[in-house]
Coordinates of C-alpha atoms in Angstrom, one line a residue:
M1 CA 10.1 118.2 77.8
G2 CA 9.2 121.1 75.6
I3 CA 10.7 122.0 72.4
P4 CA 12.8 125.1 72.7
R5 CA 12.4 127.8 70.2
E6 CA 12.5 131.5 69.6
S7 CA 10.2 133.6 67.4
A8 CA 10.3 137.2 66.4
K9 CA 6.4 137.0 66.6
N10 CA 6.8 137.0 70.5
G11 CA 8.9 140.1 70.5
Q12 CA 7.7 143.7 70.6
K13 CA 7.7 145.0 66.9
A14 CA 5.9 148.4 67.2
T15 CA 7.7 151.3 68.7
N16 CA 6.6 154.3 70.8
V17 CA 4.0 152.2 72.5
F18 CA 3.5 152.8 76.2
A19 CA 1.3 150.7 78.5
Q20 CA -1.5 152.7 80.1
K21 CA -2.5 152.1 83.7
H22 CA -6.2 151.6 84.4
T23 CA -8.0 154.0 87.0
V24 CA -10.5 151.3 87.8
S25 CA -9.3 148.9 90.1
R26 CA -9.8 145.1 89.9
S27 CA -11.6 145.1 93.0
K28 CA -13.9 148.0 91.8
R29 CA -14.6 146.0 88.6
G30 CA -15.5 142.9 90.8
E31 CA -18.1 144.9 92.8
V32 CA -20.2 145.6 89.8
L33 CA -19.6 142.6 87.6
G34 CA -21.8 139.6 87.7
S35 CA -24.3 139.2 90.8
R36 CA -21.7 137.5 93.3
G37 CA -19.5 140.4 93.9
G38 CA -15.6 140.4 94.3
F39 CA -13.0 140.1 91.7
R40 CA -12.9 136.6 90.2
G41 CA -11.1 137.2 87.1
C42 CA -8.9 134.3 85.9
T43 CA -8.0 132.2 83.1
I44 CA -8.7 128.4 82.9
W45 CA -6.6 126.7 80.1
F46 CA -7.9 123.3 78.8
T47 CA -5.4 121.4 77.0
G48 CA -5.6 117.8 75.5
L49 CA -5.9 116.1 72.3
S50 CA -8.7 116.7 69.7
G51 CA -11.9 115.0 70.9
A52 CA -10.8 114.8 74.4
G53 CA -13.7 116.8 75.6
K54 CA -12.0 120.2 76.2
T55 CA -14.8 122.4 74.6
T56 CA -17.6 120.4 75.9
I57 CA -16.4 120.7 79.6
S58 CA -15.4 124.3 79.0
F59 CA -18.8 125.3 77.6
A60 CA -20.5 123.4 80.4
L61 CA -18.4 125.2 83.0
E62 CA -19.3 128.5 81.3
E63 CA -22.9 127.8 81.6
Y64 CA -22.5 126.7 85.2
L65 CA -20.7 129.6 86.2
V66 CA -23.0 132.3 84.4
A67 CA -26.0 130.5 86.0
R68 CA -24.5 131.3 89.4
G69 CA -23.9 134.9 88.6
I70 CA -20.2 134.6 87.9
P71 CA -19.2 136.0 84.5
A72 CA -17.4 133.6 82.2
Y73 CA -16.5 133.4 78.6
G74 CA -15.5 130.3 76.5
L75 CA -12.6 130.7 74.0
D76 CA -12.5 127.8 71.6
G77 CA -9.8 126.9 69.2
D78 CA -12.0 126.4 66.2
N79 CA -14.0 129.5 66.9
V80 CA -10.7 131.7 67.3
R81 CA -9.3 130.3 64.2
T82 CA -12.3 131.6 62.0
G83 CA -11.8 135.2 63.3
L84 CA -8.9 136.7 65.3
N85 CA -6.4 133.9 64.1
K86 CA -7.8 133.0 60.6
N87 CA -4.4 134.0 59.0
L88 CA -2.5 131.1 61.1
G89 CA -2.2 127.6 60.0
F90 CA -0.9 124.5 62.0
A91 CA 3.0 124.8 61.5
Q92 CA 4.9 125.0 64.7
E93 CA 5.3 128.8 64.5
D94 CA 1.7 129.3 63.7
R95 CA 0.7 127.1 66.5
E96 CA 3.0 129.2 68.7
E97 CA 1.5 132.5 67.8
N98 CA -2.1 130.9 67.9
I99 CA -1.5 130.3 71.7
R100 CA 0.3 133.6 72.3
R101 CA -2.6 135.6 71.0
V102 CA -5.2 133.6 72.8
A103 CA -3.2 134.0 76.1
E104 CA -3.1 137.7 75.7
V105 CA -6.9 137.8 75.1
G106 CA -7.4 135.4 78.1
K107 CA -5.4 137.8 80.0
L108 CA -7.5 140.8 78.9
F109 CA -10.7 139.0 79.9
A110 CA -9.4 137.9 83.3
D111 CA -8.2 141.4 84.1
S112 CA -11.8 142.6 83.3
G113 CA -13.0 140.3 86.1
V114 CA -14.3 137.7 83.7
V115 CA -13.4 133.9 84.0
A116 CA -11.8 133.2 80.7
L117 CA -12.1 129.6 79.5
C118 CA -9.5 128.8 76.8
S119 CA -10.1 125.5 75.1
F120 CA -7.0 124.7 72.8
V121 CA -5.0 121.6 71.9
S122 CA -1.9 123.7 72.7
P123 CA 0.4 120.5 72.4
Y124 CA 3.7 122.1 73.6
N125 CA 4.7 122.9 77.1
N126 CA 6.6 125.9 76.2
D127 CA 3.5 127.4 74.9
R128 CA 1.5 126.7 77.8
D129 CA 4.0 128.0 80.1
L130 CA 4.2 131.3 78.2
A131 CA 0.5 131.6 78.7
R132 CA 0.9 131.0 82.5
Q133 CA 3.7 133.5 82.7
L134 CA 1.8 136.2 80.9
H135 CA -0.9 135.9 83.7
K136 CA 1.7 135.4 86.6
S137 CA 3.4 138.6 85.5
V138 CA 0.4 140.8 86.3
G139 CA -0.9 138.9 89.2
L140 CA -3.8 137.0 87.6
P141 CA -4.7 133.5 88.3
F142 CA -4.0 130.8 85.8
F143 CA -5.2 127.2 86.0
E144 CA -4.0 124.4 83.5
I145 CA -6.6 121.6 83.1
H146 CA -5.3 118.6 81.4
V147 CA -8.3 116.8 79.7
A148 CA -6.4 113.6 79.8
T149 CA -8.4 111.4 77.4
T150 CA -6.3 108.9 75.7
L151 CA -5.5 108.8 71.9
E152 CA -7.2 105.4 71.5
E153 CA -10.5 106.8 73.2
C154 CA -10.3 110.1 71.0
E155 CA -9.9 108.2 67.8
K156 CA -13.0 106.1 68.8
R157 CA -15.0 109.2 69.4
D158 CA -13.5 111.1 66.3
V159 CA -16.5 113.4 66.2
K160 CA -15.2 115.6 63.5
G161 CA -13.8 112.7 61.6
L162 CA -10.3 114.3 61.7
Y163 CA -8.4 111.2 62.9
K164 CA -9.7 109.1 60.1
K165 CA -8.4 111.7 57.7
A166 CA -5.1 112.2 59.4
R167 CA -4.5 108.3 59.4
A168 CA -5.4 108.5 55.8
G169 CA -2.9 111.2 55.2
L170 CA -5.4 113.8 54.3
I171 CA -4.3 115.9 57.1
K172 CA -0.7 116.6 57.7
G173 CA 0.7 117.8 61.2
F174 CA -2.2 116.4 63.2
T175 CA -1.5 116.3 66.9
G176 CA -1.2 112.8 68.3
I177 CA -0.8 111.1 64.7
D178 CA 2.1 112.9 63.2
Q179 CA 2.8 115.9 65.6
P180 CA 3.7 115.3 69.2
Y181 CA 1.4 116.2 72.4
E182 CA 3.6 117.0 75.3
I183 CA 1.7 115.9 78.3
P184 CA 1.6 118.7 81.1
V185 CA 4.1 118.5 83.8
N186 CA 2.1 119.9 86.7
P187 CA -1.4 120.9 85.8
E188 CA -3.7 122.3 88.4
V189 CA -6.4 119.4 87.3
T190 CA -6.2 116.4 85.4
I191 CA -9.6 115.1 84.2
N192 CA -10.4 111.6 82.9
T193 CA -13.4 111.8 81.0
V194 CA -14.1 108.0 80.3
N195 CA -17.3 106.8 82.0
R196 CA -17.8 110.2 83.6
T197 CA -20.6 112.7 83.2
V198 CA -19.7 116.3 82.0
D199 CA -21.4 117.5 85.3
D200 CA -18.8 115.4 87.3
C201 CA -15.9 116.9 85.4
V202 CA -17.2 120.4 85.9
Q203 CA -17.5 119.9 89.7
Q204 CA -13.8 118.7 89.8
I205 CA -12.8 122.0 88.4
V206 CA -15.3 124.0 90.4
E207 CA -13.9 122.5 93.7
I208 CA -10.5 123.7 92.7
L209 CA -11.8 127.1 91.9
Q210 CA -13.5 127.2 95.4
E211 CA -10.4 126.1 97.2
N212 CA -8.4 129.1 95.3
E213 CA -11.2 131.5 96.1
I214 CA -12.1 132.1 92.6
V215 CA -15.8 131.1 93.3
P216 CA -17.7 131.3 96.5
R217 CA -18.4 127.9 98.4
S218 CA -22.2 128.5 97.5
A219 CA -21.2 127.9 94.0
V220 CA -20.1 124.3 94.7
E221 CA -22.6 121.7 94.3
K222 CA -20.9 119.2 96.7
V223 CA -23.0 118.2 99.2
I224 CA -22.0 118.9 102.8
D225 CA -22.7 115.8 104.8
L226 CA -22.4 116.2 108.5
T227 CA -22.6 112.5 109.6
V228 CA -19.5 111.1 111.3
S229 CA -17.7 108.5 109.1
E230 CA -17.8 104.9 110.3
E231 CA -14.3 104.5 111.2
N232 CA -14.4 107.6 113.5
L233 CA -18.0 106.8 115.0
P234 CA -16.9 104.8 117.8
G235 CA -14.5 107.6 119.1
A236 CA -17.1 110.2 118.5
I237 CA -19.7 108.4 120.5
E238 CA -17.3 107.7 123.3
E239 CA -16.6 111.5 123.4
A240 CA -20.2 112.5 123.3
E241 CA -21.0 110.3 126.4
K242 CA -18.5 112.3 128.6
L243 CA -20.0 115.7 127.4
P244 CA -22.8 117.9 129.0
S245 CA -26.0 117.2 127.1
V246 CA -29.4 118.4 126.3
E247 CA -32.4 116.5 125.2
I248 CA -34.0 117.4 121.9
S249 CA -37.5 116.8 120.5
K250 CA -38.7 114.7 117.6
L251 CA -39.0 117.9 115.5
D252 CA -35.6 118.9 116.3
M253 CA -34.3 115.3 115.6
Q254 CA -36.0 115.8 112.0
W255 CA -34.1 119.0 111.5
L256 CA -30.9 117.4 112.6
Q257 CA -31.4 114.7 110.0
V258 CA -31.9 117.4 107.3
L259 CA -28.6 119.0 108.5
G260 CA -26.6 115.8 108.6
E261 CA -27.5 114.4 105.2
G262 CA -26.6 117.6 103.6
W263 CA -30.0 119.0 102.5
A264 CA -29.3 122.4 103.8
T265 CA -25.7 122.7 102.3
P266 CA -23.8 124.9 102.9
L267 CA -24.9 125.0 106.6
T268 CA -22.5 123.1 108.8
G269 CA -24.9 123.0 111.7
F270 CA -27.8 124.8 113.5
M271 CA -27.8 128.4 112.5
R272 CA -25.6 130.8 114.6
E273 CA -27.3 134.3 115.2
R274 CA -25.5 135.8 112.0
E275 CA -26.8 133.1 109.8
F276 CA -30.2 133.4 111.5
L277 CA -30.5 137.1 110.8
Q278 CA -29.4 136.6 107.2
C279 CA -32.1 133.9 106.7
Q280 CA -34.8 136.0 108.5
H281 CA -33.9 139.4 106.7
F282 CA -32.8 138.1 103.3
N283 CA -34.0 134.6 103.0
C284 CA -30.4 133.9 102.0
L285 CA -27.0 133.2 103.4
L286 CA -24.6 136.0 102.4
D287 CA -21.2 134.7 103.6
D288 CA -19.0 133.3 100.8
G289 CA -21.6 133.9 98.1
V290 CA -25.5 134.2 98.0
T291 CA -27.2 130.7 99.0
N292 CA -30.9 130.7 99.1
Q293 CA -32.1 129.7 102.6
S294 CA -35.6 130.9 103.3
V295 CA -36.3 129.2 106.5
P296 CA -34.4 129.1 109.8
I297 CA -32.9 125.9 110.9
V298 CA -32.4 126.5 114.7
L299 CA -32.3 124.6 117.8
P300 CA -34.4 126.0 120.7
V301 CA -33.3 125.5 124.2
S302 CA -34.8 126.4 127.6
T303 CA -33.3 129.1 130.0
E304 CA -32.5 126.4 132.4
D305 CA -30.5 124.4 129.6
K306 CA -28.7 127.5 128.3
E307 CA -27.5 128.6 131.8
K308 CA -26.2 125.2 132.3
L309 CA -24.5 124.8 129.1
A310 CA -23.4 128.4 128.1
S311 CA -19.8 127.9 129.1
C312 CA -19.3 124.6 127.3
K313 CA -17.2 124.3 124.3
Q314 CA -18.9 121.1 123.1
I315 CA -22.3 119.8 124.1
T316 CA -24.2 116.5 123.1
L317 CA -27.7 116.3 121.6
R318 CA -29.6 113.4 123.0
Y319 CA -33.0 112.2 121.6
N320 CA -34.9 109.8 123.9
G321 CA -31.7 109.7 126.2
V322 CA -29.5 108.4 123.2
A323 CA -26.5 110.6 121.9
K324 CA -27.2 111.5 118.4
A325 CA -24.7 114.6 117.6
I326 CA -22.3 116.9 119.1
I327 CA -22.3 120.7 118.6
R328 CA -18.9 122.4 118.6
D329 CA -18.4 125.9 119.8
P330 CA -22.0 126.4 120.7
E331 CA -23.4 130.0 120.4
F332 CA -26.5 131.0 122.4
Y333 CA -28.8 133.8 121.5
E334 CA -32.4 135.1 122.2
H335 CA -35.3 133.3 120.6
R336 CA -37.5 136.2 119.4
K337 CA -40.5 134.2 118.6
E338 CA -43.0 136.9 117.4
E339 CA -40.3 138.5 115.3
R340 CA -39.3 135.2 113.7
C341 CA -42.9 134.1 113.0
A342 CA -43.9 137.6 111.7
R343 CA -40.8 137.3 109.2
Q344 CA -41.3 133.8 108.3
F345 CA -45.1 133.2 108.2
G346 CA -46.3 136.9 108.0
M347 CA -48.3 136.2 111.1
F348 CA -48.2 135.4 114.8
N349 CA -51.2 133.3 115.6
D350 CA -51.3 130.2 117.7
G351 CA -54.0 128.7 115.4
H352 CA -51.2 128.0 113.0
P353 CA -49.9 124.8 114.2
Y354 CA -46.1 125.4 113.7
I355 CA -46.2 128.8 115.0
K356 CA -47.7 127.2 118.1
M357 CA -44.9 124.8 118.4
I358 CA -42.4 127.7 118.0
N359 CA -44.3 129.6 120.9
E360 CA -44.0 126.6 123.2
S361 CA -40.3 126.0 122.4
G362 CA -37.3 127.2 124.4
D363 CA -36.6 130.9 124.8
W364 CA -33.1 130.8 123.5
L365 CA -31.6 129.3 120.2
V366 CA -28.3 127.5 120.1
G367 CA -26.2 127.3 116.9
G368 CA -22.7 125.6 116.1
D369 CA -21.1 123.2 114.0
V370 CA -22.7 119.6 114.0
E371 CA -21.4 116.2 114.0
V372 CA -24.2 113.6 113.6
L373 CA -23.4 110.4 115.3
G374 CA -24.3 108.0 112.6
R375 CA -27.0 107.8 110.0
I376 CA -30.4 108.8 111.4
T377 CA -33.1 106.2 111.0
W378 CA -36.7 105.8 112.3
N379 CA -37.3 102.1 112.1
D380 CA -40.8 102.5 110.8
G381 CA -40.5 100.3 107.8
L382 CA -39.9 103.3 105.5
D383 CA -36.1 103.8 106.0
Q384 CA -35.3 102.4 102.6
Y385 CA -36.9 105.4 101.0
R386 CA -34.9 108.0 103.0
L387 CA -32.3 108.5 100.4
T388 CA -29.8 111.1 101.1
P389 CA -28.8 113.6 98.4
N390 CA -25.6 111.8 97.7
Q391 CA -27.5 108.5 97.3
L392 CA -29.9 110.1 95.0
R393 CA -27.2 111.5 92.9
A394 CA -25.7 108.2 92.6
K395 CA -29.2 106.7 91.7
F396 CA -29.7 109.1 89.0
R397 CA -26.1 108.3 87.6
E398 CA -27.0 104.7 87.6
M399 CA -30.1 105.6 85.7
H400 CA -28.1 107.6 83.3
A401 CA -30.6 110.5 83.8
D402 CA -29.7 113.6 81.8
A403 CA -32.4 115.7 83.5
V404 CA -34.1 115.4 86.9
F405 CA -37.5 117.0 87.6
A406 CA -38.7 117.0 91.2
F407 CA -42.3 117.1 92.4
Q408 CA -42.9 118.2 96.2
L409 CA -45.8 116.8 97.7
R410 CA -47.5 116.2 101.1
N411 CA -50.8 114.8 99.8
P412 CA -52.0 111.8 98.0
V413 CA -51.4 111.7 94.3
H414 CA -54.6 111.8 91.9
N415 CA -54.5 111.5 88.2
G416 CA -54.2 115.2 87.9
H417 CA -50.9 115.3 89.5
A418 CA -49.8 112.4 87.4
L419 CA -51.0 114.3 84.3
L420 CA -48.8 117.2 85.1
M421 CA -45.7 115.1 85.8
N422 CA -46.1 113.0 82.8
D423 CA -46.6 116.3 80.8
C424 CA -43.4 117.7 82.2
K425 CA -41.5 114.6 81.0
R426 CA -43.1 115.1 77.6
Q427 CA -41.7 118.6 77.5
L428 CA -38.2 117.5 78.5
V429 CA -38.0 114.9 75.7
E430 CA -39.1 117.3 73.3
R431 CA -36.4 119.6 74.3
G432 CA -33.9 116.9 73.5
F433 CA -33.4 115.2 76.8
E434 CA -32.9 111.5 76.3
K435 CA -33.6 110.2 79.8
P436 CA -35.4 112.5 82.1
V437 CA -36.1 111.1 85.5
L438 CA -38.9 112.1 87.9
L439 CA -38.0 112.5 91.6
L440 CA -41.4 111.8 93.4
H441 CA -40.5 113.2 96.8
P442 CA -43.1 113.5 99.4
L443 CA -42.3 115.4 102.5
G444 CA -41.6 113.0 105.4
G445 CA -41.2 115.2 108.5
W446 CA -43.8 116.5 110.8
T447 CA -47.1 117.4 109.3
K448 CA -50.3 118.8 111.1
D449 CA -52.8 116.4 112.5
D450 CA -55.4 116.3 109.5
D451 CA -52.8 115.5 107.0
V452 CA -52.6 112.1 105.5
P453 CA -49.8 110.3 107.6
L454 CA -46.6 109.4 105.6
S455 CA -46.9 105.6 105.8
V456 CA -50.4 105.8 104.0
R457 CA -49.2 108.2 101.5
M458 CA -46.2 106.2 100.7
E459 CA -48.5 103.1 100.3
Q460 CA -50.8 105.2 98.1
H461 CA -47.7 106.5 96.0
K462 CA -46.3 102.9 95.4
A463 CA -49.9 101.9 94.2
I464 CA -49.9 104.8 91.8
M465 CA -46.6 103.4 90.3
D466 CA -47.6 99.8 90.5
E467 CA -50.7 100.6 88.3
G468 CA -48.4 102.4 85.7
V469 CA -50.1 105.8 86.3
L470 CA -46.4 107.0 86.7
D471 CA -43.8 105.1 84.7
P472 CA -41.8 103.0 87.5
E473 CA -38.7 102.9 85.2
S474 CA -38.1 106.6 85.2
T475 CA -39.4 107.5 88.6
V476 CA -37.7 107.5 91.8
L477 CA -39.9 107.5 94.9
A478 CA -37.9 108.8 98.0
I479 CA -38.8 110.7 101.2
F480 CA -37.5 114.1 102.0
P481 CA -37.0 114.2 105.7
S482 CA -37.9 118.0 106.3
P483 CA -40.8 119.0 108.7
M484 CA -43.5 120.9 107.1
M485 CA -44.1 124.5 108.3
Y486 CA -46.9 125.8 106.1
A487 CA -45.0 129.1 105.6
G488 CA -46.3 129.4 101.9
P489 CA -43.9 131.4 99.3
T490 CA -41.3 131.7 102.1
E491 CA -41.2 127.8 102.5
V492 CA -41.5 126.9 98.9
Q493 CA -38.1 128.3 98.1
W494 CA -36.5 125.8 100.8
H495 CA -38.3 123.0 99.2
A496 CA -36.8 123.8 95.8
K497 CA -33.3 124.7 97.1
A498 CA -33.1 121.4 99.0
R499 CA -33.8 119.5 95.9
M500 CA -31.1 121.1 94.1
S501 CA -28.7 119.1 96.6
T502 CA -29.9 115.9 94.8
G503 CA -28.9 117.2 91.3
A504 CA -32.4 118.0 90.4
N505 CA -32.5 120.8 87.6
F506 CA -36.3 121.1 87.2
Y507 CA -38.8 121.8 89.9
I508 CA -42.7 121.5 89.5
V509 CA -44.5 124.0 91.7
G510 CA -48.3 123.9 92.3
R511 CA -51.3 126.1 93.5
D512 CA -50.7 127.5 97.0
P513 CA -47.6 125.4 97.6
A514 CA -46.8 125.0 101.5
G515 CA -50.1 126.9 102.2
M516 CA -52.9 126.2 104.4
P517 CA -56.4 127.8 105.4
H518 CA -56.1 130.9 107.7
P519 CA -56.9 129.7 111.2
D520 CA -59.4 132.8 111.8
P521 CA -62.6 133.5 110.1
P522 CA -63.8 134.3 107.5
K523 CA -62.9 131.2 105.4
R524 CA -59.8 132.0 103.2
D525 CA -56.0 131.0 102.6
I526 CA -53.3 132.5 104.4
Y527 CA -51.3 133.1 101.3
Q528 CA -52.4 134.0 97.8
P529 CA -52.3 130.9 95.9
T530 CA -50.0 131.9 92.9
H531 CA -47.5 133.7 94.9
G532 CA -45.3 130.6 95.5
G533 CA -44.8 130.1 91.9
K534 CA -44.1 133.7 91.0
V535 CA -41.7 134.0 94.1
L536 CA -39.8 131.0 93.1
G537 CA -39.3 132.5 89.5
M538 CA -37.6 135.5 91.1
A539 CA -35.9 134.0 94.2
P540 CA -32.1 134.7 94.7
G541 CA -29.9 131.6 94.6
L542 CA -32.2 129.5 92.4
T543 CA -31.3 130.6 88.9
Q544 CA -29.9 127.2 88.0
L545 CA -33.2 125.5 88.8
E546 CA -35.8 125.7 86.2
I547 CA -39.3 126.3 87.7
I548 CA -42.0 124.5 85.9
P549 CA -45.5 126.2 86.8
F550 CA -48.3 124.0 87.7
K551 CA -51.1 123.8 85.1
V552 CA -54.6 123.6 86.6
A553 CA -56.2 120.1 86.0
A554 CA -59.7 119.0 86.6
Y555 CA -61.9 116.0 86.0
D556 CA -63.0 116.2 82.4
M557 CA -66.6 114.8 82.5
K558 CA -66.8 114.1 78.9
A559 CA -63.4 112.6 78.6
K560 CA -63.9 110.6 82.0
A561 CA -60.3 111.5 82.9
M562 CA -58.3 114.2 84.6
A563 CA -57.3 116.9 82.1
F564 CA -55.9 120.4 81.8
F565 CA -58.6 122.8 82.3
D566 CA -60.0 124.4 79.3
P567 CA -62.0 127.7 80.1
H568 CA -63.7 127.6 76.9
R569 CA -65.7 124.7 78.0
K570 CA -65.7 125.0 81.7
E571 CA -69.1 123.4 82.2
D572 CA -67.6 120.1 81.3
F573 CA -64.9 120.1 84.2
D574 CA -65.7 119.2 87.8
F575 CA -63.1 120.6 90.3
I576 CA -63.0 117.8 93.0
S577 CA -61.9 119.3 96.3
G578 CA -59.8 117.6 99.2
T579 CA -62.9 117.9 101.2
R580 CA -65.1 116.1 98.7
M581 CA -62.5 113.5 98.1
R582 CA -62.2 112.9 101.8
G583 CA -66.1 112.6 101.9
L584 CA -66.2 109.9 99.3
A585 CA -63.4 107.9 100.8
R586 CA -65.0 107.9 104.3
S587 CA -68.4 106.8 103.0
G588 CA -67.0 104.0 101.0
E589 CA -68.1 105.8 97.5
M590 CA -66.0 105.3 94.4
P591 CA -64.7 108.8 92.9
P592 CA -65.4 109.3 89.1
D593 CA -63.6 106.8 86.8
G594 CA -60.2 108.3 85.8
F595 CA -59.8 110.4 89.0
M596 CA -57.4 108.2 90.9
A597 CA -56.0 104.7 90.0
P598 CA -58.3 102.0 91.8
K599 CA -55.5 100.5 93.9
A600 CA -54.4 103.9 95.1
W601 CA -58.0 104.9 96.1
T602 CA -58.4 101.8 97.9
V603 CA -55.4 102.7 100.2
L604 CA -56.9 106.1 100.8
A605 CA -60.5 104.8 101.5
N606 CA -59.2 102.2 103.9
Y607 CA -57.5 104.9 105.9
Y608 CA -60.3 107.4 106.1
Q609 CA -62.7 104.5 106.9
S610 CA -60.5 103.6 109.7
L611 CA -60.6 107.0 111.1
T612 CA -64.6 106.7 110.9
A613 CA -64.5 103.4 112.7
K614 CA -62.4 105.0 115.6

């Protein structure tokens, strides 16, 4: 129960004062404020004991929202008391006036379209109810967040040493010691902070904000896993067996895995035409916020299958005759292959292997919500490395990672790559991160015929870690299930965006990412090699991911090791090309000492020599 009290301070003292009505509406402000569009003004009120974690969570939420183009501002109790409220103490009346003033300021922020984050002990229910009513009376959303850390835990933390002083009698009127704290009766969110990360606490609030349409779905980091739960799987399979079906290819199956595991969040299935057009023309999904989605995830079908299934409300997807998924409310639309390729690849040339596959696929696309019938596995001895985004998040929590940096690759790792990854870790440690973790994440879907097969690459990557070139204690080796499209700067955005679903907040981008040689003479690359990195630094929807540019590494003949290239002594460096590396491996020759870990080189040499033997 609150403590009833009246105060003249809450009454209107000034006379001849008239409220003025704004001529700019909230919706108009919302159109120009921030990069998300729409009015999102509200007040989020954090209450709890001193040391509960209110300000830590509030400021983390502020950072999270601003990084996603949503304007937010944190009002902290200590900060306000050094300025606006510096004439107030901690007597009951002063506490009441402190909260009233802050509530009024929060209301002004919220009315301007900003998310106001108010972090105050605010121990009395009456005061918090007053803050709520101030907002409710003018139609502004108000969310009470109870950071419910116990007194025992707060005393244990005692970051500011205040509890020790209060127990010694040096501070009078300290909440929880000699002044009461009234637990909120019906807060929108109750947060227990013990044994939880700040990010987890932030996501708990963000999900409530999304449910109340304060933030768009794209601002929520929750992974959308489309796999049917184990308890519902038997019924779903039974239903699938009775539905009309279409057979899908291995490539389609790989994209189904990408969707099912949540790599393409917030997509809930193969793209409908609206989503496809947004992806093609803007490299983003635009409904319910802006989400980077630079490559189309679509399902081609033949004209024959389209005519057979067009009137169906649900269809089953089969791979090698086995039911793998159900599509609900399917939508069929024309597969304009040349236009698709011109926009995605910047060319329409059958010499490009992925374009060739598109050209040979069905003349129609079908989109719709997907339910995947159980976890997709390939039974190739590598399934233990196919960790889903949620599994990787859990792994990083288990490792107590405070930063995750991802490295995308489709080639064997040499010591130049390792140099870059280790240097990235060094930079993060110097910036104050205590446990940065590397996600070594080779692409595991379709690749062109002359690329090294996944099984060989994985064996080579494990050898790199076995030899300690990369620290196995701070490295997670896992497979990214996406097919490779060789679409250059367009595709590299997809590679980066997908890793965000794992919780990665740093991404290493290399030279000519997702590129390949032009299929026609003269000899040249399709894409300018630096454009991938430049595009990533500007791409919409990726602002919360810090891009770490690839430094050029080469073999330092003096140091007999891979080193960052120094143009002032360029004569000392040997750039060992992929062609030359493959030639050495085929002939059984060893590369220069320090180019690649011996055990890893043996794996690669054995593979190329096996090709020669064939």
